[in-house]
mmCIF file of C-alpha atoms and ligand atoms in Angstrom:
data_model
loop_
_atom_site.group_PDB
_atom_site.id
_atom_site.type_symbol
_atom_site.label_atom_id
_atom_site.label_comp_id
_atom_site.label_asym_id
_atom_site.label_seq_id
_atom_site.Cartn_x
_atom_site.Cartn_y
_atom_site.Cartn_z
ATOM 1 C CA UNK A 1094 4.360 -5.957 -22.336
ATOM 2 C CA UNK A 1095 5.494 -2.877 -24.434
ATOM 3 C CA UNK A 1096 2.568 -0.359 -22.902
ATOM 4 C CA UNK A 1097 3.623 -1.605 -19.539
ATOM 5 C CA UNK A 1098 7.048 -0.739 -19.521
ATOM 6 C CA UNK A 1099 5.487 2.837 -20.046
ATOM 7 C CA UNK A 1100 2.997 3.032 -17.795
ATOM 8 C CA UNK A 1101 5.621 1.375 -14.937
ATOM 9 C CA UNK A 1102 7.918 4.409 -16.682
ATOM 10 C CA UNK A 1103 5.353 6.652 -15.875
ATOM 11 C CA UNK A 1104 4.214 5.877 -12.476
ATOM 12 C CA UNK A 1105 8.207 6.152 -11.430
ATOM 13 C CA UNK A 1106 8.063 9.799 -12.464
ATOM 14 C CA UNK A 1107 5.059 10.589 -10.946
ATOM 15 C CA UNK A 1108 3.866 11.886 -14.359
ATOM 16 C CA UNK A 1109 -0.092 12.450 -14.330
ATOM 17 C CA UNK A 1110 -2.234 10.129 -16.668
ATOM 18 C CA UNK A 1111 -4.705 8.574 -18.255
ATOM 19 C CA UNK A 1112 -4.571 4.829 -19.316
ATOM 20 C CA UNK A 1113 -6.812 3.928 -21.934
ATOM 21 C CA UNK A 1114 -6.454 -0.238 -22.409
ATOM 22 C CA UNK A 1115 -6.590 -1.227 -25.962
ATOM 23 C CA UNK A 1116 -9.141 -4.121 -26.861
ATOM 24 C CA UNK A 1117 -7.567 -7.310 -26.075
ATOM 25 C CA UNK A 1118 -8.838 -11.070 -26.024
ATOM 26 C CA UNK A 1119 -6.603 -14.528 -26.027
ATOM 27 C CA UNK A 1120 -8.397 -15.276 -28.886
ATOM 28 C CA UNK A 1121 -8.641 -12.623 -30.733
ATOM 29 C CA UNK A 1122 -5.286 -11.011 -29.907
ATOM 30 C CA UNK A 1123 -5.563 -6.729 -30.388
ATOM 31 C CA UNK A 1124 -8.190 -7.265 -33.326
ATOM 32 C CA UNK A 1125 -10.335 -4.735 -33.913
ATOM 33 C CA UNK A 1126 -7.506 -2.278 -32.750
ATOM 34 C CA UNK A 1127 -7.791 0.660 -31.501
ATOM 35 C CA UNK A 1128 -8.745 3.186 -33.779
ATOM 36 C CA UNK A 1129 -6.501 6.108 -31.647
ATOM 37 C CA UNK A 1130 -3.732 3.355 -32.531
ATOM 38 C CA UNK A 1131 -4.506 2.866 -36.171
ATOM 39 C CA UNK A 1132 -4.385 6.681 -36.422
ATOM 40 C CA UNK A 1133 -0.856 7.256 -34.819
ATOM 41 C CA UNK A 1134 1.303 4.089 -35.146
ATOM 42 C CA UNK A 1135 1.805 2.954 -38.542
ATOM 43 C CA UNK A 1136 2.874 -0.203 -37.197
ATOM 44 C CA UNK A 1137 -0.397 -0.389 -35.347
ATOM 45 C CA UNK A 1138 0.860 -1.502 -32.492
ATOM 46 C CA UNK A 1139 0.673 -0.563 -28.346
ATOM 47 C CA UNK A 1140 1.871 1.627 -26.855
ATOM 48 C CA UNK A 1141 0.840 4.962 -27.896
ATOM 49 C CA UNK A 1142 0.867 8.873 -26.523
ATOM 50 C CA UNK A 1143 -0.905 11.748 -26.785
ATOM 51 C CA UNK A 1144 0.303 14.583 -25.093
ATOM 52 C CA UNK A 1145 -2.445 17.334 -25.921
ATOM 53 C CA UNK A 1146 -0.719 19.334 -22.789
ATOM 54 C CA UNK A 1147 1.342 23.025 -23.339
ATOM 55 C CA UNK A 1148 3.198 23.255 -26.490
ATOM 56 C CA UNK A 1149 0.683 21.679 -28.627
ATOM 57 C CA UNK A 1150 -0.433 18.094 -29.395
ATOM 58 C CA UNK A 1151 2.090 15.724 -29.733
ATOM 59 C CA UNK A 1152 1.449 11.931 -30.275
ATOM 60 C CA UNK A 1153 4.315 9.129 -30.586
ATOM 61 C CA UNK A 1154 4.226 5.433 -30.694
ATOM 62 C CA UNK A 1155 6.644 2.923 -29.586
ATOM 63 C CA UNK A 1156 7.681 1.966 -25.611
ATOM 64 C CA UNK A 1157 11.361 3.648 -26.162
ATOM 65 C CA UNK A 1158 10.679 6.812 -27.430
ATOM 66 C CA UNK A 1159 8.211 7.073 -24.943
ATOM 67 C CA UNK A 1160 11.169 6.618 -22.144
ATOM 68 C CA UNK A 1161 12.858 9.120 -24.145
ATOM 69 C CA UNK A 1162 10.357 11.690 -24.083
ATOM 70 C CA UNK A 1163 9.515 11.158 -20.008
ATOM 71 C CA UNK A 1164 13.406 11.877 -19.624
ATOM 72 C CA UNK A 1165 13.053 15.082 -21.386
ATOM 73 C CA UNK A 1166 10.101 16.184 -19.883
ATOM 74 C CA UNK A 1167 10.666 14.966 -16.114
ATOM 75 C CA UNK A 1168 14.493 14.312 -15.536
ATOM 76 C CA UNK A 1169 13.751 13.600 -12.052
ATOM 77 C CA UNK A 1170 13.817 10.909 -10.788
ATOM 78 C CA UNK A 1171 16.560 10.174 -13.853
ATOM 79 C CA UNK A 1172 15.506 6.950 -15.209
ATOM 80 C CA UNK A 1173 18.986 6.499 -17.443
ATOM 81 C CA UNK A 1174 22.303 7.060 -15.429
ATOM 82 C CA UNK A 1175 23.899 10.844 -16.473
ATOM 83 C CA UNK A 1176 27.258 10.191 -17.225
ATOM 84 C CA UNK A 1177 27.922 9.419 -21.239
ATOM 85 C CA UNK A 1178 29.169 5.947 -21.680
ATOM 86 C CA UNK A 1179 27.083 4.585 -18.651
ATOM 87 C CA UNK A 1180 23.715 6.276 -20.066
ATOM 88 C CA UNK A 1181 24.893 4.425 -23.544
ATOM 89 C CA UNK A 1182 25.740 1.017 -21.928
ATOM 90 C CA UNK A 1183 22.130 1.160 -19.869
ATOM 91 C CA UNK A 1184 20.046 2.484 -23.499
ATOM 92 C CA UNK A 1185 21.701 -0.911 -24.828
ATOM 93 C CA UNK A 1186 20.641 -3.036 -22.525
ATOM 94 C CA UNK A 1187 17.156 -1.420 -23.171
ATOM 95 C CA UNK A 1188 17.726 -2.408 -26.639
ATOM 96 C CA UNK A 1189 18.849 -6.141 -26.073
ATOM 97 C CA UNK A 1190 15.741 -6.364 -24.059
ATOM 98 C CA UNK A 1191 13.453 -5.864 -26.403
ATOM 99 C CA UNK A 1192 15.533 -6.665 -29.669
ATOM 100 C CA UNK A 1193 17.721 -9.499 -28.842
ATOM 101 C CA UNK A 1194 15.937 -11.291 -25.459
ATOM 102 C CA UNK A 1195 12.392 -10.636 -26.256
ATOM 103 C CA UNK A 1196 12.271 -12.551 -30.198
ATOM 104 C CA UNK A 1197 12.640 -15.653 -29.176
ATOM 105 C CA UNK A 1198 10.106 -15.272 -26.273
ATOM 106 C CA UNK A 1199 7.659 -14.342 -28.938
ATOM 107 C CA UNK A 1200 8.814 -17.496 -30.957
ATOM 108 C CA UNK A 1201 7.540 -19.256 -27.883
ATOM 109 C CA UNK A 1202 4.478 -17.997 -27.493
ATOM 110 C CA UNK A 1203 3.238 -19.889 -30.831
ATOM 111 C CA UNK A 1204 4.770 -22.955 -29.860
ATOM 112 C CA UNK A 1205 3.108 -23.280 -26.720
ATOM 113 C CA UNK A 1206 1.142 -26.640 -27.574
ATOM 114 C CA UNK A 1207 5.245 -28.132 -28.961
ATOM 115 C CA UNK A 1208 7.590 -27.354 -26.496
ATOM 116 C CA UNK A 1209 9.892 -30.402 -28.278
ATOM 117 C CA UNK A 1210 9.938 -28.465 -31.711
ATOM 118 C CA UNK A 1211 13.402 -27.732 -32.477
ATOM 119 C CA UNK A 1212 12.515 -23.908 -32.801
ATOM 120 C CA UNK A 1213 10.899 -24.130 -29.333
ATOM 121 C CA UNK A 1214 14.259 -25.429 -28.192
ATOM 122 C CA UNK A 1215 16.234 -22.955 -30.179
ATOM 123 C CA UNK A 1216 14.137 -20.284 -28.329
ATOM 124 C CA UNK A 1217 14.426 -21.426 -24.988
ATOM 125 C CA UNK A 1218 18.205 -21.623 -25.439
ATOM 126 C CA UNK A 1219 18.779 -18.197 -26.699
ATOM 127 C CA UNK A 1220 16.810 -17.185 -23.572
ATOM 128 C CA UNK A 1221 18.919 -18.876 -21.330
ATOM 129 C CA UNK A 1222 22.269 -17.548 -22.960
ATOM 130 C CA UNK A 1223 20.836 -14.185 -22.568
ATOM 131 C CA UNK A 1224 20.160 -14.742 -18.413
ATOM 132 C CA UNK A 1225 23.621 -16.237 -18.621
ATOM 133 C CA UNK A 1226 25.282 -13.184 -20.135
ATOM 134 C CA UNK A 1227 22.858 -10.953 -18.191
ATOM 135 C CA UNK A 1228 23.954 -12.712 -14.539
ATOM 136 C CA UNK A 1229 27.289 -12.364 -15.362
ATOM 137 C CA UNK A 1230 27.352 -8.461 -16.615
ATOM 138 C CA UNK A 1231 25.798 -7.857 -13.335
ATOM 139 C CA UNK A 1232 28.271 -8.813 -10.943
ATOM 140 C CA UNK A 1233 27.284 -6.857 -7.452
ATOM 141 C CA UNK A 1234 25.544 -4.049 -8.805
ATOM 142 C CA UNK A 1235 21.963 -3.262 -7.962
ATOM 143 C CA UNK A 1236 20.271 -2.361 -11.325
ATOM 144 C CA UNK A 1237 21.407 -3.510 -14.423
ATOM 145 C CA UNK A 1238 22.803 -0.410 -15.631
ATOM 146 C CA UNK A 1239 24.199 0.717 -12.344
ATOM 147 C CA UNK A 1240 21.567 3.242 -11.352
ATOM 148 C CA UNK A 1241 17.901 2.206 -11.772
ATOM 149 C CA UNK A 1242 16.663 2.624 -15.645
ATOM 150 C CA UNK A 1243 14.737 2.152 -18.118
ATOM 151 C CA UNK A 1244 16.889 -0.994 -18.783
ATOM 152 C CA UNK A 1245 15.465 -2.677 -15.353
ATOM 153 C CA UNK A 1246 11.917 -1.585 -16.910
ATOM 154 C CA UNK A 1247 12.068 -3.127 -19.844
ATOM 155 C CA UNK A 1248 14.271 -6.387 -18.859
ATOM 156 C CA UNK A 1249 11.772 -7.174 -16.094
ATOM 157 C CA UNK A 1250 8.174 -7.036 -18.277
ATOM 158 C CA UNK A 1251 10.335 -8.744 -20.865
ATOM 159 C CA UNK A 1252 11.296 -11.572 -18.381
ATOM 160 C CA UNK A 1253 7.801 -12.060 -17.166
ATOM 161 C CA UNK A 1254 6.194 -13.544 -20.686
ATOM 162 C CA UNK A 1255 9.346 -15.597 -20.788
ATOM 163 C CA UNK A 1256 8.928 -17.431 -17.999
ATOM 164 C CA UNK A 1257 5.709 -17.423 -18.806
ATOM 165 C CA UNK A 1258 6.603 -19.034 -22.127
ATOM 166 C CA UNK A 1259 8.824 -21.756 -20.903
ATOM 167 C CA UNK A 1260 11.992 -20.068 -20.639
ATOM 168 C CA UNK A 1261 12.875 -18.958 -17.004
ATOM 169 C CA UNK A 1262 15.714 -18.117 -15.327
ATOM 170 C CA UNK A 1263 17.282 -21.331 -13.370
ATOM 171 C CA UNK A 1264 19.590 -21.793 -10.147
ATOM 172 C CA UNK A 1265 22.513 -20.845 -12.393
ATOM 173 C CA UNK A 1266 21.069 -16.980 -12.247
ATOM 174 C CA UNK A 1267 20.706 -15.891 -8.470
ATOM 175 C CA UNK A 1268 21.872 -12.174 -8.792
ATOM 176 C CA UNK A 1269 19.377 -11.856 -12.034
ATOM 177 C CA UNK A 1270 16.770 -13.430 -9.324
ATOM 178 C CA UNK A 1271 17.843 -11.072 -6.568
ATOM 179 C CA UNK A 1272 17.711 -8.306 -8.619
ATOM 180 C CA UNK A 1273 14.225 -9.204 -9.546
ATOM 181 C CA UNK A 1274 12.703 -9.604 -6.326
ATOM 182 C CA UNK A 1275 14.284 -6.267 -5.614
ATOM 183 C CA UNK A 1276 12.149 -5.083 -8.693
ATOM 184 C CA UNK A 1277 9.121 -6.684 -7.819
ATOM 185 C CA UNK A 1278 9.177 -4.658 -4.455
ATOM 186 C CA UNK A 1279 8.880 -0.893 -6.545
ATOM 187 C CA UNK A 1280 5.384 0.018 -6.077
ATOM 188 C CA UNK A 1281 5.404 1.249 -9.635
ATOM 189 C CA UNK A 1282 6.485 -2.383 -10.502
ATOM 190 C CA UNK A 1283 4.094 -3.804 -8.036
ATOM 191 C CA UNK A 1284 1.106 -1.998 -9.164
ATOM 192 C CA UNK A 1285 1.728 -2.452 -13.093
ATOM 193 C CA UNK A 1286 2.431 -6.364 -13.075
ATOM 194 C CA UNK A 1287 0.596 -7.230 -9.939
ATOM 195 C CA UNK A 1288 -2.826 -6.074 -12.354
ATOM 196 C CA UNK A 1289 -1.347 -7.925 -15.448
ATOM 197 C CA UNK A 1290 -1.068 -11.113 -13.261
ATOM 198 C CA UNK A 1291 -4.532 -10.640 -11.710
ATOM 199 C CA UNK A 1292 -6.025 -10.340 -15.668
ATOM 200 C CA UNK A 1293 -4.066 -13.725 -16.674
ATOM 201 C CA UNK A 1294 -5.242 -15.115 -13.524
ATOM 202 C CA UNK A 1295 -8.804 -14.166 -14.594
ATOM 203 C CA UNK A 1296 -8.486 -15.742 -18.213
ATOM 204 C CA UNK A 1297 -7.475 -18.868 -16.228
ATOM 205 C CA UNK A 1298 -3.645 -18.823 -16.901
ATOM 206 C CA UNK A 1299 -1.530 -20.121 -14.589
ATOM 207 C CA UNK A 1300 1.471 -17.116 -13.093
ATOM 208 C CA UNK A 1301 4.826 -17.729 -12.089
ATOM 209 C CA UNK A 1302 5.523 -17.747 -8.670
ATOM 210 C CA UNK A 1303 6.962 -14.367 -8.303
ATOM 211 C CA UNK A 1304 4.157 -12.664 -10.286
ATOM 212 C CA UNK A 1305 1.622 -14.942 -8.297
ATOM 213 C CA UNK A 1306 2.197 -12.827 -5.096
ATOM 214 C CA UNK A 1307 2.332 -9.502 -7.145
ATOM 215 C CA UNK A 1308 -1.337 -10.270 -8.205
ATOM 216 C CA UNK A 1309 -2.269 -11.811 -4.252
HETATM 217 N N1 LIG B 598 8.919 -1.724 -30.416
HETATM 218 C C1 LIG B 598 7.548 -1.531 -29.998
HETATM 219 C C2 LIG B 598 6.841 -2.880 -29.952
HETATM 220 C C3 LIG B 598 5.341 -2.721 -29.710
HETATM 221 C C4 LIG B 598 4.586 -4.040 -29.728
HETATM 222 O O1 LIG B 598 5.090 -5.086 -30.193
HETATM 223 N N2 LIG B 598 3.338 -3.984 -29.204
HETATM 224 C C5 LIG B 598 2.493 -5.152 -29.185
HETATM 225 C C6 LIG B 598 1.810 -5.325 -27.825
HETATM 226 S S1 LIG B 598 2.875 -5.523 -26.464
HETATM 227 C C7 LIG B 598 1.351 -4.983 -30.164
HETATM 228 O O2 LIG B 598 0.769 -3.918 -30.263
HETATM 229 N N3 LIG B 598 1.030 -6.063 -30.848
HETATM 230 C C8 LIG B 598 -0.067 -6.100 -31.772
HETATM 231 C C9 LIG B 598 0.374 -6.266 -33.182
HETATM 232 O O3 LIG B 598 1.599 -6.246 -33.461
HETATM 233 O O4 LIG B 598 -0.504 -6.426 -34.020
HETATM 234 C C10 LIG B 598 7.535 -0.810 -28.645
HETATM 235 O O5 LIG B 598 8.559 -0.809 -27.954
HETATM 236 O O6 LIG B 598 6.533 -0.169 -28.334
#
């Protein structure tokens, strides 16, 4: 989810690059990682970039400062909105995304096979206050954040695993679902989760509906 909020990040600037996918079974999660992972990230975790371009090797880790770099490097298309307090409201939402919204999702994932476990329930809740607050902050605007972001980029890959998971957004959340069929039509978008769909759909899992005809 985290390397493909950089790679959709990437494909909206029309940055050049290579992709190299990380080992990865159902079973055996990211084990043996990557050693170009091991190396950089500390953490050893996914994303990471090399930039061996002009100015001399550079190599970070993590999906934000990633974002952060692409602005810097290719401000247009702008990717957070320019004025101050806008650009600081939209880098929160990036934040909540994967910091506040994305936790519990992961709480889900190992409490697939006990969806009636009070932490699964927890979980599920928090998700659902989160759409709430979400549908609400987003009253007729477009994007999240106003303009198109990274905010949109993360939210969206964060929103897939938790419907995934068993916490999706209901009835009580049409704008969030307007807004996401309006992200499902960027080709960036299209091209990043349509592939993750059609690799779940090849491990036999079953997609939601909206990321069943990105992977068609
Ligand atoms: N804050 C990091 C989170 C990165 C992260 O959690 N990556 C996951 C994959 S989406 C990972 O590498 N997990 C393997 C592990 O933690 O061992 C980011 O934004 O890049």
């Amino acid at each position: 989810m985290f390397g493909a909020k950089a790679e959709i990040a990437a494909h909206e600037k029309g940055l050049a690059f290579e992709l190299v996918m990380v080992p990865f079974e159902m079973k055996t999660l990211y084990q043996p990682k990557h050693p170009e992972v091991l190396r950089i990230n500390p953490k050893r975790q996914v994303p990471v970039l090399i930039d061996d371009g002009p100015g001399g090797d550079l190599e970070i880790f993590d999906s934000t400062q990633i974002f952060e770099y692409f602005e810097t490097i290719k401000p247009d298309p702008a990717l957070w909105p320019a004025e101050p307090k806008a650009r600081a409201r939209a880098r929160l939402l990036e934040h909540k995304s994967d910091e506040v919204y994305f936790p519990p999702i992961v709480r889900l994932m190992g409490l697939q096979g006990t969806p009636d476990d009070p932490a699964a329930i927890e979980a599920r809740a928090a998700a659902l206050a989160f759409y709430d607050r979400t549908e609400k902050a987003m009253g007729d605007k477009e994007w999240l954040a106003g303009s198109y972001s990274y905010a949109d980029i993360a939210f969206y890959m964060a929103q897939i695993f938790g419907d995934r998971m068993g916490a999706p957004m209901t009835d009580a959340h049409p704008r969030l679902q307007a807004w996401r069929d309006r992200m499902s039509a960027r080709p960036a978008v299209r091209q990043v989760a349509g592939a993750m769909g059609r690799y779940l759909v090849s491990q036999g899992r079953k997609l939601p509906a909206f990321l069943e005809r990105l992977a068609a």
